[in-house]
Short mmCIF file of C-alpha atoms in Angstrom, two decimals:
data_model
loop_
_atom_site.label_atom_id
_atom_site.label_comp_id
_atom_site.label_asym_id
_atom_site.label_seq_id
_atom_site.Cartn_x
_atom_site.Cartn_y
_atom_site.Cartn_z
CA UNK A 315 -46.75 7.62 -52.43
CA UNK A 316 -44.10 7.81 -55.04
CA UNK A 317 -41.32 4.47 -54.59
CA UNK A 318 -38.72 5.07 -51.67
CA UNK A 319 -35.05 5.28 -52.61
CA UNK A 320 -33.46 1.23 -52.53
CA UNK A 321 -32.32 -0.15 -48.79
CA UNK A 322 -31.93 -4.00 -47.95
CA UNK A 323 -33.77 -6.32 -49.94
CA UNK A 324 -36.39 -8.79 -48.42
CA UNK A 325 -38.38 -11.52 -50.08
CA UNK A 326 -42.32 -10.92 -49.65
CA UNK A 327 -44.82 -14.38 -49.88
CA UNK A 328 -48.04 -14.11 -51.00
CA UNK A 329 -51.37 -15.86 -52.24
CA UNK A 330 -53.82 -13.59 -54.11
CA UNK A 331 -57.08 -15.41 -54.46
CA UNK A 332 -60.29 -15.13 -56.53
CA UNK A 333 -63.18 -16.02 -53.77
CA UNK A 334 -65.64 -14.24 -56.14
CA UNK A 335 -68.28 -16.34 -58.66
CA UNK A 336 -66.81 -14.85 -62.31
CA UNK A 337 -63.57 -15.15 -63.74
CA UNK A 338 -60.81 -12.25 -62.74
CA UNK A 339 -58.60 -10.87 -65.55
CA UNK A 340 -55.00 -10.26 -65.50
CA UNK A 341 -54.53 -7.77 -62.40
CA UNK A 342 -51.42 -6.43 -60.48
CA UNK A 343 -51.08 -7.25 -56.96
CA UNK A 344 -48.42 -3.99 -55.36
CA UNK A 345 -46.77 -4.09 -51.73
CA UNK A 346 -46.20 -0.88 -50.14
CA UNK A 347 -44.29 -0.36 -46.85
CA UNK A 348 -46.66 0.75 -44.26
CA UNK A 349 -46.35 2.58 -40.03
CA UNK A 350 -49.57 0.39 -39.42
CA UNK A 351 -51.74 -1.81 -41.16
CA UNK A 352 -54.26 -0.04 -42.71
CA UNK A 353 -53.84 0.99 -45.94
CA UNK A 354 -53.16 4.99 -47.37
CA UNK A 355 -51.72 7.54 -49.37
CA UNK A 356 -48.57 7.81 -46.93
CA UNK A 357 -47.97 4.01 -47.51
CA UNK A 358 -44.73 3.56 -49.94
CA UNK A 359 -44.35 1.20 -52.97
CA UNK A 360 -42.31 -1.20 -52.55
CA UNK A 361 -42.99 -3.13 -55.67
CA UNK A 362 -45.31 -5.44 -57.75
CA UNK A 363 -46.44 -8.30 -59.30
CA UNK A 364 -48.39 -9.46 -61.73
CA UNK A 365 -51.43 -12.40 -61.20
CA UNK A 366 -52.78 -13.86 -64.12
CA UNK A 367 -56.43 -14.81 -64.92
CA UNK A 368 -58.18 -16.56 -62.34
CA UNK A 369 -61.20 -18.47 -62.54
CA UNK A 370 -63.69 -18.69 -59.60
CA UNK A 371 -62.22 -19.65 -57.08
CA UNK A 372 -59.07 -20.02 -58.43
CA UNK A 373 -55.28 -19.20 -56.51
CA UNK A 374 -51.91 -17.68 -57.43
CA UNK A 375 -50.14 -19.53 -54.54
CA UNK A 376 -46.94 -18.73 -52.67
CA UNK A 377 -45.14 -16.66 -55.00
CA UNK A 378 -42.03 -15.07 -53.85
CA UNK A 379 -41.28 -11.35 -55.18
CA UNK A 380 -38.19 -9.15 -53.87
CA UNK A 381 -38.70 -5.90 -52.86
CA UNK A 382 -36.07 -3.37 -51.53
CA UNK A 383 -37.07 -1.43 -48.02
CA UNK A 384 -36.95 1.97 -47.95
CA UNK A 385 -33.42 3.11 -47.31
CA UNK A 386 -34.26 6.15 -45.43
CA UNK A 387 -36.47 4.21 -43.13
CA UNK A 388 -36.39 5.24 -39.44
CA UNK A 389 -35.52 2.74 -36.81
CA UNK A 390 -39.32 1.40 -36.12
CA UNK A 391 -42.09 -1.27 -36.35
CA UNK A 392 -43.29 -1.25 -40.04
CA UNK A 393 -45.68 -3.78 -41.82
CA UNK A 394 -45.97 -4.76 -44.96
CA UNK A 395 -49.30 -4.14 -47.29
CA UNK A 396 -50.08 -6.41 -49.93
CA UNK A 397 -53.08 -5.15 -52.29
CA UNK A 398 -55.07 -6.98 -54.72
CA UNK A 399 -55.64 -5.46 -58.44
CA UNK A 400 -53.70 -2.18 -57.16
CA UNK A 401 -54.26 -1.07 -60.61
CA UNK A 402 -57.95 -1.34 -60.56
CA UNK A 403 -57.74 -3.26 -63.81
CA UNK A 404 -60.52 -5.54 -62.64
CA UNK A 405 -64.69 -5.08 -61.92
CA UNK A 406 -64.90 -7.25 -58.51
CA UNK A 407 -67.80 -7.51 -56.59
CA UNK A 408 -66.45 -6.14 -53.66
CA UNK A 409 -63.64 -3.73 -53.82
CA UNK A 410 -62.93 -3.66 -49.91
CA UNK A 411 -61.51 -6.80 -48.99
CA UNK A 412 -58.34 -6.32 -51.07
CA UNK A 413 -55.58 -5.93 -48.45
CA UNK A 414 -53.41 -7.97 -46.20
CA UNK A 415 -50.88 -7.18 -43.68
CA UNK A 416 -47.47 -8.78 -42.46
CA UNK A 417 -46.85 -9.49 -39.31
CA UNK A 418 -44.42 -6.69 -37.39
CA UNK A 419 -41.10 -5.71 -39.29
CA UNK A 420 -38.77 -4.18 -37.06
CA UNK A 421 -35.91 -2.04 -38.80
CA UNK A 422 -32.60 -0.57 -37.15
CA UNK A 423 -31.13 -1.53 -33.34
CA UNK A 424 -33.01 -2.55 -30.75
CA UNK A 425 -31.36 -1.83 -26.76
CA UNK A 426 -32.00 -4.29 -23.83
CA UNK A 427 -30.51 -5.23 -20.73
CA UNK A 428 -29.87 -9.22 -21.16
CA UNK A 429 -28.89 -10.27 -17.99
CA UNK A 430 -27.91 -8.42 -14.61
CA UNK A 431 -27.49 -9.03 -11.06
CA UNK A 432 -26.11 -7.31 -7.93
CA UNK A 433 -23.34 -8.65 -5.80
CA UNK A 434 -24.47 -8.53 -1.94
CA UNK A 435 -26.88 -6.92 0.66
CA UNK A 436 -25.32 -3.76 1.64
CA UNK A 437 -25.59 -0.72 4.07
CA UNK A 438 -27.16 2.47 3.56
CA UNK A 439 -24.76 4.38 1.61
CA UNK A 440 -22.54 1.25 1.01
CA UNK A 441 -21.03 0.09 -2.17
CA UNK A 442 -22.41 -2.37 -4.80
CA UNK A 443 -21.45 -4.41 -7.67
CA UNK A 444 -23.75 -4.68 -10.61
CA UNK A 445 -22.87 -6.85 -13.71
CA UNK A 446 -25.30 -6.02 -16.76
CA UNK A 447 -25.09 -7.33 -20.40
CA UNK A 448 -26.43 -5.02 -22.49
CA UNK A 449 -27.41 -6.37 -26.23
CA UNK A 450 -28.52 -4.85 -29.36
CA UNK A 451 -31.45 -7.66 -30.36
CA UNK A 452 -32.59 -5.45 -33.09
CA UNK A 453 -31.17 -6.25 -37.20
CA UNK A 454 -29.19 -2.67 -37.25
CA UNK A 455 -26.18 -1.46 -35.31
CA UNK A 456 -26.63 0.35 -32.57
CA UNK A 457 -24.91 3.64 -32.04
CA UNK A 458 -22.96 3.71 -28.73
CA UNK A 459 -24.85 4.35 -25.69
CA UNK A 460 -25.53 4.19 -21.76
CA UNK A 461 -27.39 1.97 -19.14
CA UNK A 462 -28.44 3.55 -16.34
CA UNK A 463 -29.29 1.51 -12.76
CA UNK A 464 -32.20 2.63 -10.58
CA UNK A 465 -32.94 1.70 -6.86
CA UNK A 466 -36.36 0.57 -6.39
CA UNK A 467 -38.52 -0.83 -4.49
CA UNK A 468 -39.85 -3.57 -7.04
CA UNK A 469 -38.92 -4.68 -10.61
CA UNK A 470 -40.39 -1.66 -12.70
CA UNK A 471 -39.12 2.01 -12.80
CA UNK A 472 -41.32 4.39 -11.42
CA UNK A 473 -41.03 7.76 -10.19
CA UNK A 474 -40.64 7.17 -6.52
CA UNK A 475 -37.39 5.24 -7.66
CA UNK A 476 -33.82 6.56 -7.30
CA UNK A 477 -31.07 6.78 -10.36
CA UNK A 478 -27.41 5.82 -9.01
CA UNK A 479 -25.46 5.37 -11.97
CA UNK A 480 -24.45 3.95 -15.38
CA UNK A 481 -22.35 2.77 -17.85
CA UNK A 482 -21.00 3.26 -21.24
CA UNK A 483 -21.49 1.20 -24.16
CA UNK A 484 -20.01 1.17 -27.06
CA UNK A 485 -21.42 0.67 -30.94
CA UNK A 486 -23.28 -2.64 -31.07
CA UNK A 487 -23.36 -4.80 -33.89
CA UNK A 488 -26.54 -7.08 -34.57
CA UNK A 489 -26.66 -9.54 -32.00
CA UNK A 490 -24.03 -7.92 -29.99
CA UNK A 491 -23.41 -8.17 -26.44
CA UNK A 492 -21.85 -5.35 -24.12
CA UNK A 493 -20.77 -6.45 -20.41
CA UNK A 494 -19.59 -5.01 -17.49
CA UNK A 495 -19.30 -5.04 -13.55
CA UNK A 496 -20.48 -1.02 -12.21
CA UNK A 497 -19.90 -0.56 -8.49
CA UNK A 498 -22.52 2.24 -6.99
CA UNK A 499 -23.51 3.54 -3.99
CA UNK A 500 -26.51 3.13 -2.68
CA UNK A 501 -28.01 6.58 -0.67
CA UNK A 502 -27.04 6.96 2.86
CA UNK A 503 -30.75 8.24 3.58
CA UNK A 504 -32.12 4.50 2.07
CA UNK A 505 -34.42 3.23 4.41
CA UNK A 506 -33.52 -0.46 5.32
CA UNK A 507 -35.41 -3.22 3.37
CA UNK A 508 -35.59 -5.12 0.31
CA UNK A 509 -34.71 -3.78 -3.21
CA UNK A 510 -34.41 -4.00 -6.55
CA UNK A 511 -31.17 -2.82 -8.83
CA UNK A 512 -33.14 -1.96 -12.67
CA UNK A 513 -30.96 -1.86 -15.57
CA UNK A 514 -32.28 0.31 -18.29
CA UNK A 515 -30.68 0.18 -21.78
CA UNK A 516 -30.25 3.55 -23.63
CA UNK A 517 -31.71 5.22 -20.08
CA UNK A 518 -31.23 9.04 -22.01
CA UNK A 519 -32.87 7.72 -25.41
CA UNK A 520 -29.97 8.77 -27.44
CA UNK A 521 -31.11 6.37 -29.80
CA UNK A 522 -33.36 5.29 -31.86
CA UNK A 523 -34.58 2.00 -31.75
CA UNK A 524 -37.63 0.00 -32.80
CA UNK A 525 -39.05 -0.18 -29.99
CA UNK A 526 -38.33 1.56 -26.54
CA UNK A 527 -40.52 -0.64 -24.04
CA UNK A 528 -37.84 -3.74 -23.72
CA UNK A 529 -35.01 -1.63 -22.42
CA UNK A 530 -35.38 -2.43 -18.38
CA UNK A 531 -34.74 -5.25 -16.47
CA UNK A 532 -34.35 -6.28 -12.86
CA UNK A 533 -31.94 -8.28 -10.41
CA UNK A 534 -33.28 -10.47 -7.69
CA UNK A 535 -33.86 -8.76 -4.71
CA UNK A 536 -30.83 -7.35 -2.15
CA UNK A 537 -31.18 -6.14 1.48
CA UNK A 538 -30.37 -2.32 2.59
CA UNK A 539 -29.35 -2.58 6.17
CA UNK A 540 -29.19 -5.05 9.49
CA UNK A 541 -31.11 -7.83 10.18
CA UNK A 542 -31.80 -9.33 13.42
CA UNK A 543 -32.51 -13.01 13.99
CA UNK A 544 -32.74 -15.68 16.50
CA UNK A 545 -30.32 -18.80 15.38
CA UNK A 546 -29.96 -20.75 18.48
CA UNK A 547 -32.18 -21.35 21.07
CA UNK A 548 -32.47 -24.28 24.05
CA UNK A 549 -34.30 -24.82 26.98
CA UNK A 550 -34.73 -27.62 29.20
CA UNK A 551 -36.87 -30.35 28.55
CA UNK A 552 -39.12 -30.68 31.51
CA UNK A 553 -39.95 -27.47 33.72
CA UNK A 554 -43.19 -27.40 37.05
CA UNK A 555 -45.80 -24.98 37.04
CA UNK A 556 -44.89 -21.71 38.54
CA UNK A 557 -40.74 -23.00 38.32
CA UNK A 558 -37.96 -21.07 37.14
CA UNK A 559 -36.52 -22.33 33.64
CA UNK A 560 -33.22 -21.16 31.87
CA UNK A 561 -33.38 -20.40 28.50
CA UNK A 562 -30.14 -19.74 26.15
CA UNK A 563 -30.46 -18.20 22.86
CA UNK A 564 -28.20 -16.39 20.42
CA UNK A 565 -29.05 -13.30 18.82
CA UNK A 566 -27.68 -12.11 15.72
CA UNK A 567 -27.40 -9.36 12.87
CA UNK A 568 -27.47 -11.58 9.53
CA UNK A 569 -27.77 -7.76 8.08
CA UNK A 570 -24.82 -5.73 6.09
CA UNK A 571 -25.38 -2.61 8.53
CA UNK A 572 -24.81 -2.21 12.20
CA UNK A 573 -27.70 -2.61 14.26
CA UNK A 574 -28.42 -0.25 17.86
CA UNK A 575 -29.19 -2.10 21.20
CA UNK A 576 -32.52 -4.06 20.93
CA UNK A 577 -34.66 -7.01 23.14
CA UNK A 578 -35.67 -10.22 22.71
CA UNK A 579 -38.44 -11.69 24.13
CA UNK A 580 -39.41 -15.29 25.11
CA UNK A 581 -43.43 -16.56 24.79
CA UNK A 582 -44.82 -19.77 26.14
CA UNK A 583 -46.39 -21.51 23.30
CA UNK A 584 -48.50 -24.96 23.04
CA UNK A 585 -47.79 -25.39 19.18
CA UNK A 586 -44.61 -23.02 18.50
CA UNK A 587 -46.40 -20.34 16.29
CA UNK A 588 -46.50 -16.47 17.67
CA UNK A 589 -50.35 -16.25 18.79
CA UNK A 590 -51.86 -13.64 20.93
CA UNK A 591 -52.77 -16.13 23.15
CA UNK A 592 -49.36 -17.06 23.89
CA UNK A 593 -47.60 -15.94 27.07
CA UNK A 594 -45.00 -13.88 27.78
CA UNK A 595 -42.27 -14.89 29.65
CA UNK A 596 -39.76 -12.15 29.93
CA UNK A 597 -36.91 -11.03 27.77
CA UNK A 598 -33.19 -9.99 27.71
CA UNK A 599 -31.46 -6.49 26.15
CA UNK A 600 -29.28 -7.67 23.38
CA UNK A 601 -26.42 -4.91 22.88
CA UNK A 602 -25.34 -2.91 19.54
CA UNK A 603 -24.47 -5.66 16.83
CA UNK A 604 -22.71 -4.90 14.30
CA UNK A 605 -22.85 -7.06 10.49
CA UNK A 606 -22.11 -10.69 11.24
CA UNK A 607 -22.10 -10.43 15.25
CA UNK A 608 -23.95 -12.53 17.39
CA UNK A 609 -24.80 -12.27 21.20
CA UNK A 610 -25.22 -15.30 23.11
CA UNK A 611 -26.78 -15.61 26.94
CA UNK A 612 -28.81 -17.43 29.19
CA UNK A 613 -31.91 -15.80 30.72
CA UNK A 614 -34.06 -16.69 33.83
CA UNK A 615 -37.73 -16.98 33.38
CA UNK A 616 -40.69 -18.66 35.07
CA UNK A 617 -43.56 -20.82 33.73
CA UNK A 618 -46.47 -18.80 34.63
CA UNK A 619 -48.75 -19.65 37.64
CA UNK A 620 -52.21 -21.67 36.45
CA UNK A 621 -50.49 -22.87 33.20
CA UNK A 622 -52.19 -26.46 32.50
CA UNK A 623 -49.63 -29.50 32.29
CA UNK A 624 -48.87 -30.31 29.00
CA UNK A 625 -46.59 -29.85 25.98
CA UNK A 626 -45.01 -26.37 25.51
CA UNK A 627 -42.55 -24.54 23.54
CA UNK A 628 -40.34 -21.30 23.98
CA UNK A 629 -40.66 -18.81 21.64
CA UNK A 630 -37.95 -16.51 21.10
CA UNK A 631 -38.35 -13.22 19.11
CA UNK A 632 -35.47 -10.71 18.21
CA UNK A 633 -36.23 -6.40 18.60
CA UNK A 634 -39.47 -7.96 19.99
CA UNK A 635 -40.84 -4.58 20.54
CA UNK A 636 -39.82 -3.53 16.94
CA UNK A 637 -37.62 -0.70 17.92
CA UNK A 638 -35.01 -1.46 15.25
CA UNK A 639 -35.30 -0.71 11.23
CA UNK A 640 -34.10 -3.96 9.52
CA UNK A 641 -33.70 -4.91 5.93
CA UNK A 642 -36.88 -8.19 6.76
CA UNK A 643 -39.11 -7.93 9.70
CA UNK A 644 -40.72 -11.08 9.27
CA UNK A 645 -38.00 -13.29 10.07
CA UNK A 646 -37.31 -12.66 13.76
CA UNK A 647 -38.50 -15.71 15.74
CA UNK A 648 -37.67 -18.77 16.48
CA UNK A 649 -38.95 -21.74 18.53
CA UNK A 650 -37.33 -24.10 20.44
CA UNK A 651 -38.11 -28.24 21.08
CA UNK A 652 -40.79 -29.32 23.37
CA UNK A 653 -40.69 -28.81 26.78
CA UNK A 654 -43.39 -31.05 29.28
CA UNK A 655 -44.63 -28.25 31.75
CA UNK A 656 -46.58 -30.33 34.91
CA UNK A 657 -45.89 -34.18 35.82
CA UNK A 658 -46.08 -36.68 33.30
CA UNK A 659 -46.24 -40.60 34.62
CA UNK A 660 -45.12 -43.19 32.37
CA UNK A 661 -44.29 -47.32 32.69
CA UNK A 662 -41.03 -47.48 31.88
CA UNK A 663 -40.92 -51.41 32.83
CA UNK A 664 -43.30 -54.67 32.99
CA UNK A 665 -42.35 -58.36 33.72
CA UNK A 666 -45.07 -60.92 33.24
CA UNK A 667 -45.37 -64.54 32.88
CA UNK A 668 -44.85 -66.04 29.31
CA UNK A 669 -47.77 -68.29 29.93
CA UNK A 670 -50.34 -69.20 32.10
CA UNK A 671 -53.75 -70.91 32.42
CA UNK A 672 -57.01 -69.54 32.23
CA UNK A 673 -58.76 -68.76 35.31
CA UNK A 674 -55.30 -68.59 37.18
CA UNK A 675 -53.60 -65.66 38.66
CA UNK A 676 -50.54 -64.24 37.83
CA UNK A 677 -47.99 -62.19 38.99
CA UNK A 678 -46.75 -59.01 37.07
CA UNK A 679 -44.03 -56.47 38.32
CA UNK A 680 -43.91 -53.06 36.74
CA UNK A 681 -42.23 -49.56 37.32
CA UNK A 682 -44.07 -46.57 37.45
CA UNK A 683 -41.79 -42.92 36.98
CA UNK A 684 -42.99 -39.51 36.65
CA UNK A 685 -40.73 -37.93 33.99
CA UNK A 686 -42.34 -34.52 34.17
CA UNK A 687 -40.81 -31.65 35.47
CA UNK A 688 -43.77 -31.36 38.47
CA UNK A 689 -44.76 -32.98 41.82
CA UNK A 690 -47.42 -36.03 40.73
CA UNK A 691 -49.98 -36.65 43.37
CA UNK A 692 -50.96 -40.65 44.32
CA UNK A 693 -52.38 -42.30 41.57
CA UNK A 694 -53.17 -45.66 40.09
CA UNK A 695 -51.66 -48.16 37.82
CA UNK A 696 -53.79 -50.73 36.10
CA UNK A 697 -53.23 -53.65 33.94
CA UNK A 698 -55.50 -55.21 31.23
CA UNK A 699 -55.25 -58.07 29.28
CA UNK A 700 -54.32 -57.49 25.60
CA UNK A 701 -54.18 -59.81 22.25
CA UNK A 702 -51.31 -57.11 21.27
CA UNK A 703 -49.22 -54.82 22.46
CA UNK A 704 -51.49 -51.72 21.95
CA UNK A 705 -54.25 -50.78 24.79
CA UNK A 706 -57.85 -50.30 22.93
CA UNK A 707 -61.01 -50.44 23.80
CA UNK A 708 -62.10 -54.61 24.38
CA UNK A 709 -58.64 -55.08 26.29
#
């Protein structure tokens, strides 16, 4: 194609190289500006140079020639094409092998969201803050233009997703930066849960840019709607078989919405981790909460006949039957410190002699208290002879 008319000027590197066996003659090696890199008849001349006689083998290293880009270039990724005895002036062995490609040359403006984030969980059809930088990356300036903000589920833009507003933003120079604090609303019919707030750049495409795949980003994620948890719970420390315990625990809405009346439940559990095994105890209404509240009360329940002594713990579960919609439902329990269900007999105190001889007897006085929370039924304490403080096997 015939020379484009003069834009910028860039500097163009190359090495032509004679890898045949026979000496090349003078020959012209031409760079065109190219949409891909392949080489053909659309391609425009940039310019030339011209490589003088090499022998086998022989190199015409790292020489710089200026060429101007096209000035009517569109905004785009361009390469470009250097070619080997353009003019054909030489017989080579192989006449296929004589191109080479740049890397990616990107020409005009180039829109992305730098940086955003959102200001705080919300309510269905509550208000937001979003602060966006918007930059032109790209070498041209950017005509002004608008970032749009979609609600979605995760960080890419997809149909499903929901477009609540943008901004304006003015010419950008190379390297410029745009940025700015848009409040929106997010729908009143948004389900609660976890979002996303995606920025994208020049969301209408009113301009052109070099490339058009770089213009979205994401904020961290923000929560649409209440949220019920458990952040207090205590119950006593010893408790008999088939006895009444009282458990207090205090419900609350971490959540940005009011949340209806809901129930939490208490489970009996040996290693404080919901199981299916575990047993339930009972459970208490909790009433209408609204952001921030908590409610706070003390509940009767009873360790359940047949239960084996040993060490337990309460489990405590907010909207235990899952009645209410909240922004995370995985966050709802919460478990409280041990509590010794049965009797549990322990030595509290032993006196013995400092010394004595072998073969002698001695006279040791000890205590013996059960600390459990159940009857204990006769039993027997024994003593052993130890060379420490530890019983083991040999004492």
């Amino acid at each position: 194609a015939a020379p484009a008319a003069a834009g910028p000027t860039i500097t163009v590197t190359d090495t032509t190289k004679n890898v045949g066996g026979g000496s090349a003659g003078p020959s012209t090696t031409r760079f065109y500006w190219s949409t891909n890199t392949a080489l053909d008849g659309t391609d425009q001349v940039l310019g030339s140079r011209t490589v003088q006689l090499l022998a086998a083998g022989g190199t015409s290293a790292n020489v710089n020639t200026t060429v101007a880009m096209p000035a009517n270039a569109a905004a785009g990724t361009y390469y470009i094409i250097a070619q080997a005895d353009a003019a054909v002036a030489v017989a080579e062995t192989t006449e296929t092998n004589n191109t080479r490609a740049t890397g990616t040359i990107k020409v005009g403006p180039d829109l992305v969201v730098s940086a955003i984030s959102v200001s705080s969980n919300t309510a269905p059809g509550g208000t937001i803050s979003v602060a966006d930088t918007t930059k032109n990356q790209g070498a041209g300036t950017a005509a002004a233009s608008s970032t749009g903000f979609y609600l979605s589920s995760n960080t890419t833009i997809d149909a499903s997703d929901k477009f609540i507003g943008s901004r304006s933003v003015g010419e950008l120079a190379p390297n410029g930066n745009a940025a700015a604090s848009t409040s929106l609303v997010i729908p009143a019919d948004t389900l609660p849960g976890s979002y996303y707030i995606v920025g994208r750049a020049d969301w209408n495409s009113a301009v052109a840019e070099t490339a058009d795949t770089n213009n979205d980003r994401s904020t961290a994620y923000f929560r649409v709607g209440g949220d019920l948890i458990v952040t207090a719970l205590s119950v006593p420390s010893v408790a008999m078989v088939n006895g009444p315990i009282t458990v207090t625990d205090t419900t609350k809405n971490q959540g940005a919405a009011p949340v209806p009346e809901s129930v939490t439940g208490f489970y009996l559990s040996l290693n404080g981790y919901y199981e299916p095994t575990d047993k339930f105890l009972g459970s208490r209404v909790v009433g209408a909460l609204a952001p921030s509240a908590t409610s706070t009360a003390s509940t009767q329940l009873t360790i359940p006949a047949g239960t084996a002594p040993g060490l337990y713990y309460v489990m405590a579960v907010a909207d235990i039957d899952g009645a209410v919609a909240e922004s995370l439902e995985n966050n709802n329990g919460r478990n409280s410190s041990g509590i010794r269900v049965g009797p549990d007999l322990t030595v509290p105190s032993l006196t013995a002699p400092s010394s004595a001889a072998a073969g002698t007897s001695i006279s040791a006085s000890e205590t013996t208290t059960n600390q459990g929370g159940d009857t204990a039924p006769a039993s027997r304490t024994s003593y052993y002879l130890s060379i420490n403080s530890s019983f083991e096997t040999g004492d």
